[in-house]
Backbone as numpy.savetxt, mean C-alpha at the origin, in Angstrom:
# Nx Ny Nz CAx CAy CAz Cx Cy Cz
15.88 -1.21 -8.49 15.06 -0.30 -8.52 15.77 0.92 -8.44
17.17 0.87 -8.20 17.97 2.30 -8.14 18.30 2.65 -9.63
17.97 2.10 -10.76 18.36 3.01 -11.72 16.96 3.40 -12.72
15.87 2.56 -11.89 14.42 2.96 -12.64 14.33 4.49 -12.71
13.47 5.10 -13.33 12.94 6.39 -13.92 11.77 6.43 -13.23
11.97 7.72 -12.81 10.60 7.93 -11.87 9.56 8.81 -12.38
8.50 8.17 -12.88 7.33 9.13 -13.51 6.17 9.38 -12.96
5.70 10.59 -13.19 4.72 11.22 -12.48 3.22 10.99 -13.19
2.30 10.54 -12.73 1.38 10.08 -13.02 0.35 10.76 -12.27
-0.67 10.97 -13.75 -1.80 12.09 -13.66 -3.33 11.15 -13.38
-3.84 11.25 -12.77 -5.20 10.40 -12.28 -6.52 11.34 -12.66
-7.55 10.67 -13.58 -8.39 11.57 -13.30 -10.10 10.62 -12.46
-10.25 10.70 -11.63 -11.34 9.91 -10.84 -12.93 10.37 -11.13
-13.92 9.45 -12.19 -15.08 9.95 -12.11 -15.95 8.61 -11.70
-17.28 9.08 -11.61 -18.38 8.11 -11.59 -19.34 8.56 -12.70
-19.47 7.32 -13.09 -20.37 6.75 -14.22 -22.22 6.95 -13.49
-23.11 6.94 -14.44 -24.98 7.37 -14.31 -24.67 6.11 -12.86
-24.54 4.91 -13.05 -24.98 3.97 -11.92 -23.85 3.89 -10.94
-23.17 5.05 -10.60 -22.26 5.14 -9.52 -21.01 4.45 -9.36
-20.70 3.78 -10.31 -19.61 3.10 -10.67 -18.28 4.02 -10.84
-17.07 3.85 -10.15 -16.07 4.54 -10.12 -15.46 4.18 -11.47
-14.69 5.22 -12.34 -14.00 4.90 -12.89 -12.85 5.65 -12.77
-11.26 5.11 -13.79 -10.41 6.18 -13.65 -9.69 6.28 -15.17
-9.29 7.46 -15.42 -8.34 7.55 -16.72 -7.04 8.04 -15.96
-5.93 7.31 -16.43 -4.58 8.34 -16.18 -4.01 8.13 -17.11
-2.57 9.11 -17.19 -2.11 9.98 -17.87 -0.44 9.79 -17.62
0.53 9.65 -18.47 1.62 9.66 -17.88 2.51 10.19 -18.91
3.86 10.60 -18.96 4.69 10.55 -19.93 5.56 9.44 -20.60
5.49 8.53 -19.82 6.22 6.89 -20.49 5.33 5.72 -20.46
3.98 6.17 -20.07 3.19 5.31 -19.78 2.53 4.67 -18.45
2.17 3.86 -18.18 1.32 3.20 -16.98 2.47 2.28 -16.59
2.58 2.24 -14.87 2.96 1.16 -14.56 2.26 -0.19 -14.44
3.24 -1.14 -14.79 2.42 -2.46 -15.00 1.30 -2.97 -14.13
1.97 -2.48 -12.47 1.01 -2.86 -11.48 -0.37 -2.11 -11.32
-0.54 -0.73 -12.11 -1.38 -0.41 -11.96 -2.57 -1.10 -13.58
-2.18 -1.60 -13.65 -2.97 -2.26 -14.88 -3.55 -3.39 -14.29
-3.55 -3.91 -13.17 -3.96 -4.77 -12.49 -4.91 -4.60 -11.27
-4.98 -3.18 -11.09 -5.93 -2.84 -10.36 -7.30 -2.97 -10.85
-8.02 -3.33 -9.63 -9.38 -3.86 -9.93 -10.33 -2.96 -9.09
-11.75 -3.12 -9.80 -12.36 -1.94 -9.70 -13.23 -2.02 -8.20
-13.32 -3.77 -7.68 -13.65 -3.93 -6.81 -13.08 -5.41 -6.08
-13.03 -5.24 -5.13 -12.86 -6.70 -4.58 -13.63 -8.02 -4.45
-12.94 -9.18 -4.73 -13.91 -10.35 -4.43 -13.70 -11.15 -3.12
-14.74 -11.38 -2.73 -15.11 -12.18 -1.37 -13.68 -13.24 -1.23
-13.46 -14.31 -2.00 -12.21 -15.02 -1.85 -11.14 -14.43 -1.71
-10.52 -13.30 -1.81 -9.33 -12.58 -1.74 -9.13 -12.49 -0.47
-7.57 -12.70 0.06 -7.05 -12.62 1.29 -6.85 -10.84 1.39
-7.02 -10.41 2.59 -6.80 -9.15 3.01 -5.77 -8.88 3.65
-4.76 -7.77 2.97 -3.59 -7.20 3.50 -3.54 -6.29 4.50
-3.94 -6.41 5.72 -4.22 -4.59 6.36 -2.57 -4.46 6.89
-1.94 -3.01 6.79 -1.04 -2.53 7.58 -0.95 -1.36 8.52
-0.20 -1.04 9.03 0.24 0.16 10.16 1.81 0.23 10.06
1.94 1.44 10.09 3.04 2.25 10.90 2.76 2.95 11.99
3.96 3.27 12.64 4.00 4.53 13.82 5.45 4.83 13.59
5.71 5.93 14.54 6.64 6.58 14.70 6.34 7.39 16.06
7.63 7.30 16.73 7.53 8.33 18.03 8.55 9.17 17.48
8.59 10.67 17.67 9.82 11.89 17.51 9.74 12.21 15.89
8.56 12.06 15.18 8.41 12.12 13.72 9.57 12.98 13.06
10.19 12.20 12.11 11.35 12.99 11.51 12.21 13.45 12.09
12.60 13.42 13.19 14.00 14.15 14.31 15.11 12.44 13.37
16.38 12.95 14.24 17.24 12.28 13.84 17.20 10.96 14.86
16.17 11.48 15.93 16.14 10.47 17.53 15.05 9.36 16.78
14.18 9.73 15.49 12.85 9.01 15.82 13.25 7.48 15.64
11.87 6.97 15.99 11.88 5.32 16.16 10.66 4.72 15.46
10.67 3.99 14.35 9.08 3.67 14.23 9.24 2.05 13.99
8.12 1.72 13.79 7.59 0.36 13.75 6.53 -0.14 12.51
6.66 -1.14 12.14 5.22 -1.69 11.07 4.74 -2.79 11.29
3.78 -2.75 11.16 2.98 -4.11 11.17 1.94 -4.25 10.17
1.86 -5.73 10.08 1.05 -6.06 8.67 0.33 -7.53 9.16
-0.75 -7.62 8.78 -1.68 -9.13 8.94 -2.48 -9.26 8.03
-2.45 -10.79 7.28 -3.14 -11.00 6.29 -4.34 -12.48 6.74
-5.34 -11.84 5.93 -6.72 -12.70 6.77 -7.10 -13.14 5.90
-8.00 -14.07 5.86 -8.85 -14.67 5.02 -10.60 -13.92 5.16
-11.48 -14.44 4.01 -12.35 -13.60 4.11 -13.30 -14.03 5.28
-12.86 -14.49 5.89 -13.64 -14.95 7.23 -13.16 -14.03 8.45
-12.21 -13.53 8.39 -11.39 -12.73 9.32 -9.92 -13.76 10.18
-10.20 -14.80 9.39 -9.04 -15.28 10.41 -7.77 -15.15 9.77
-6.66 -15.09 10.61 -5.48 -14.48 10.48 -4.88 -15.56 9.69
-4.04 -15.56 8.92 -3.44 -16.27 8.36 -1.86 -16.13 8.40
-0.95 -14.84 8.54 -0.03 -14.56 8.69 0.13 -13.04 9.31
0.94 -12.99 10.36 1.27 -11.54 10.80 2.22 -11.33 10.63
3.07 -10.38 11.09 4.76 -9.92 11.39 4.78 -8.33 11.88
5.59 -8.20 12.43 5.68 -6.69 12.71 7.76 -6.37 12.94
8.00 -5.10 13.16 9.25 -4.81 13.31 9.50 -3.43 13.40
11.09 -3.17 13.41 11.24 -1.53 13.56 11.90 -1.39 12.46
11.62 -0.14 12.37 11.70 0.71 10.54 13.21 1.19 10.67
14.02 0.77 9.67 15.67 1.00 9.63 15.36 1.77 8.13
15.99 3.10 8.67 15.72 4.13 7.67 16.71 5.24 7.89
17.29 5.87 6.81 18.08 6.91 7.36 17.09 8.20 8.01
15.99 8.47 7.60 14.88 9.49 8.25 13.62 8.73 8.95
13.28 8.41 9.83 12.53 7.77 10.33 11.21 8.43 9.93
10.30 8.83 9.57 8.85 9.35 9.56 7.47 8.16 9.84
6.47 8.62 10.16 5.19 8.14 10.18 5.07 7.22 8.50
5.01 8.33 7.59 4.90 8.04 6.39 5.63 6.98 5.72
7.02 6.82 6.31 7.85 5.94 5.76 7.69 4.39 6.58
7.14 4.58 7.45 6.84 3.20 8.62 5.71 2.90 7.99
5.06 3.49 7.50 3.36 3.02 6.70 4.12 2.15 5.38
4.74 2.58 4.56 5.18 2.26 3.26 5.77 0.98 3.65
6.66 1.17 4.47 7.54 -0.34 4.86 6.54 -1.07 5.42
5.61 -0.92 6.18 4.61 -1.93 6.52 3.91 -2.18 5.05
3.60 -2.03 4.12 2.92 -2.32 3.14 4.14 -3.02 2.43
5.29 -2.58 2.40 6.22 -3.30 1.16 6.15 -4.46 1.95
6.16 -4.39 3.10 6.50 -6.25 3.91 5.57 -7.07 3.82
4.46 -6.22 3.67 3.32 -7.76 3.81 3.19 -7.92 2.52
3.24 -7.20 1.41 3.16 -7.62 0.19 4.06 -8.51 -0.27
5.72 -8.17 0.59 6.49 -9.57 0.27 5.78 -10.71 0.97
5.02 -10.65 1.77 5.05 -12.12 2.14 3.29 -12.62 1.45
2.90 -12.08 1.02 1.72 -12.72 0.04 2.44 -13.83 -0.81
1.56 -14.98 -1.00 1.48 -16.36 -1.36 0.59 -15.97 -3.10
1.73 -16.48 -3.54 2.07 -15.94 -5.22 0.76 -16.84 -5.70
0.53 -17.77 -5.00 -1.14 -18.54 -5.30 -2.33 -18.08 -5.15
-2.17 -16.81 -4.63 -3.29 -16.12 -4.22 -4.27 -15.65 -5.47
-5.36 -15.57 -5.58 -6.19 -15.10 -6.64 -6.33 -13.77 -6.69
-6.24 -12.40 -5.35 -5.85 -11.49 -5.69 -5.87 -11.22 -4.16
-5.74 -9.69 -4.15 -5.81 -9.18 -2.72 -6.09 -7.81 -2.82
-6.90 -7.82 -1.28 -7.46 -6.39 -0.66 -6.55 -6.18 0.36
-6.23 -4.58 -0.33 -5.20 -3.99 0.62 -5.84 -3.28 1.64
-5.87 -2.96 3.01 -6.61 -1.64 3.46 -5.29 -1.21 4.60
-5.58 0.12 4.76 -4.89 0.60 5.45 -5.54 2.05 6.32
-5.04 2.42 7.11 -5.45 4.06 7.57 -4.65 5.03 7.23
-3.73 5.00 6.49 -2.71 5.97 5.72 -3.22 6.34 4.64
-3.66 7.68 4.46 -4.59 8.01 2.70 -3.16 8.16 2.38
-2.70 8.96 2.57 -1.41 8.97 2.01 -0.72 7.83 1.10
-0.90 6.73 1.42 -0.54 5.27 1.16 -1.10 5.09 0.13
-2.35 4.92 0.37 -3.65 4.47 -0.30 -3.79 4.95 -1.56
-3.73 6.38 -1.48 -3.92 7.45 -2.48 -2.71 7.53 -3.65
-1.67 7.03 -3.03 -0.14 7.37 -3.77 -0.48 5.72 -4.36
-0.73 5.09 -3.76 -0.50 3.38 -4.22 -1.40 3.02 -5.40
-2.76 3.92 -5.55 -3.46 3.61 -6.59 -3.29 4.64 -7.08
-2.09 5.64 -7.12 -2.04 6.63 -8.69 -3.17 8.00 -8.11
-3.82 7.71 -7.33 -4.65 9.29 -7.07 -3.59 10.46 -7.21
-3.00 10.30 -6.22 -1.92 11.75 -5.52 -0.26 10.79 -6.36
0.48 11.89 -6.26 1.47 11.78 -6.69 2.50 11.81 -5.67
3.57 11.17 -5.63 4.66 11.12 -4.69 5.45 12.06 -4.55
5.94 12.86 -3.78 7.01 14.04 -3.83 8.04 13.85 -2.95
8.13 13.39 -2.38 9.47 12.98 -1.17 10.29 12.01 -1.67
11.65 11.88 -2.15 11.81 10.91 -2.67 11.95 9.70 -1.86
12.05 9.32 -0.45 11.98 8.15 0.07 10.71 7.44 -0.06
9.64 8.20 -0.08 8.63 7.58 -0.11 8.23 6.82 -1.64
8.59 7.72 -2.68 9.08 7.51 -4.17 9.57 6.25 -4.51
10.34 6.09 -3.87 10.95 4.71 -3.76 10.50 3.63 -3.17
10.12 3.65 -1.91 8.59 2.61 -1.19 7.87 2.24 -2.13
7.15 3.22 -2.88 6.14 3.05 -3.63 6.35 2.24 -5.07
7.69 2.73 -5.18 7.72 1.72 -6.54 8.30 0.23 -6.06
8.86 0.11 -5.07 9.33 -1.25 -4.74 7.56 -1.72 -4.53
6.51 -1.15 -4.07 5.86 -1.71 -3.59 4.66 -1.85 -5.09
4.77 -1.07 -6.25 4.02 -1.69 -7.50 4.93 -2.69 -8.01
6.10 -3.00 -7.97 7.36 -3.66 -8.65 6.71 -5.11 -7.62
6.41 -5.10 -6.45 5.71 -6.62 -5.64 4.69 -6.72 -6.58
3.72 -6.11 -6.50 2.48 -6.09 -7.11 2.59 -6.40 -8.67
3.48 -5.91 -9.09 3.61 -6.50 -10.85 3.77 -7.69 -10.90
5.01 -8.13 -9.96 5.80 -9.32 -9.63 4.75 -10.54 -9.29
3.68 -10.07 -8.60 2.54 -10.96 -7.77 1.91 -11.65 -9.11
1.51 -10.51 -9.78 0.65 -10.43 -11.24 -0.46 -10.94 -10.99
-1.31 -10.28 -9.88 -2.50 -10.96 -9.91 -3.54 -9.74 -9.44
-4.89 -9.63 -9.55 -5.57 -8.72 -9.41 -5.21 -7.96 -8.15
-5.62 -6.47 -7.95 -5.68 -6.43 -6.37 -6.48 -4.89 -6.34
-6.71 -4.37 -5.21 -7.46 -3.05 -4.68 -7.11 -2.50 -3.42
-6.87 -1.67 -3.16 -6.54 -1.08 -2.11 -7.45 -0.01 -1.57
-7.56 0.24 -0.56 -8.67 1.16 0.50 -8.37 1.48 1.80
-8.92 2.89 1.68 -8.37 3.49 3.10 -9.39 2.79 4.00
-8.94 2.66 5.41 -10.27 2.48 6.53 -9.84 3.23 7.31
-10.60 3.68 8.54 -10.97 4.39 9.62 -9.55 3.37 10.60
-9.03 4.61 11.12 -7.77 3.88 12.53 -8.67 2.62 13.65
-10.17 3.27 13.51 -10.48 2.52 14.65 -10.80 0.94 13.98
-10.94 1.02 12.83 -10.96 -0.36 11.86 -9.84 -1.20 11.59
-8.90 -0.34 11.72 -7.33 -1.05 11.80 -6.66 -1.30 13.03
-7.47 -1.81 14.23 -6.64 -2.01 15.08 -6.32 -3.32 15.60
-6.36 -4.10 14.92 -5.19 -5.33 14.64 -4.05 -5.11 13.95
-3.50 -3.97 13.11 -2.51 -4.10 12.66 -1.73 -2.79 13.66
-2.23 -1.98 13.80 -2.32 -0.80 14.76 -1.68 -1.73 15.79
-2.31 -2.43 16.36 -1.43 -3.18 17.80 -0.42 -3.49 17.34
0.06 -4.34 16.37 1.74 -4.45 15.84 2.46 -3.91 15.52
2.03 -2.91 16.14 2.65 -1.29 15.91 3.37 -0.86 17.26
2.82 -1.50 18.36 2.94 -0.70 19.62 4.19 -1.61 20.20
């Protein structure tokens, strides 16, 4: 990923008459292949990857961060979970959130039919779906890594924001 070009993606979201959301994307060099796998709706049999990150003393040189993710079946049964410390030059809450997502994506089984991603970081979800551009270089690199993992997985995926209260299991892993 070090020598890959970073490309800005512009997205326009609209709703059709029946309420279905559609997206049109434009960018100078074409869309990242992972975005072509983005599904409009999750399927019931897909596992759900929930992630969260936290940071004490956010953005200072003494900052410490933690990440956590869990993969659940459709009935809520936890398949796998993991947590750890964030190791980065500058630790922020946003870095911790992206590291949690990246590590959770790396743990996905390549035989899964698709994956539903959910987290309480609006920035991560909107940027992952290419609704928002990524400005910070460290976050842009983490987004590119997540897109590359999703592309290598080669399965459809969805990503949605959930309120912090509904992300309590992933949040508990960061404590």
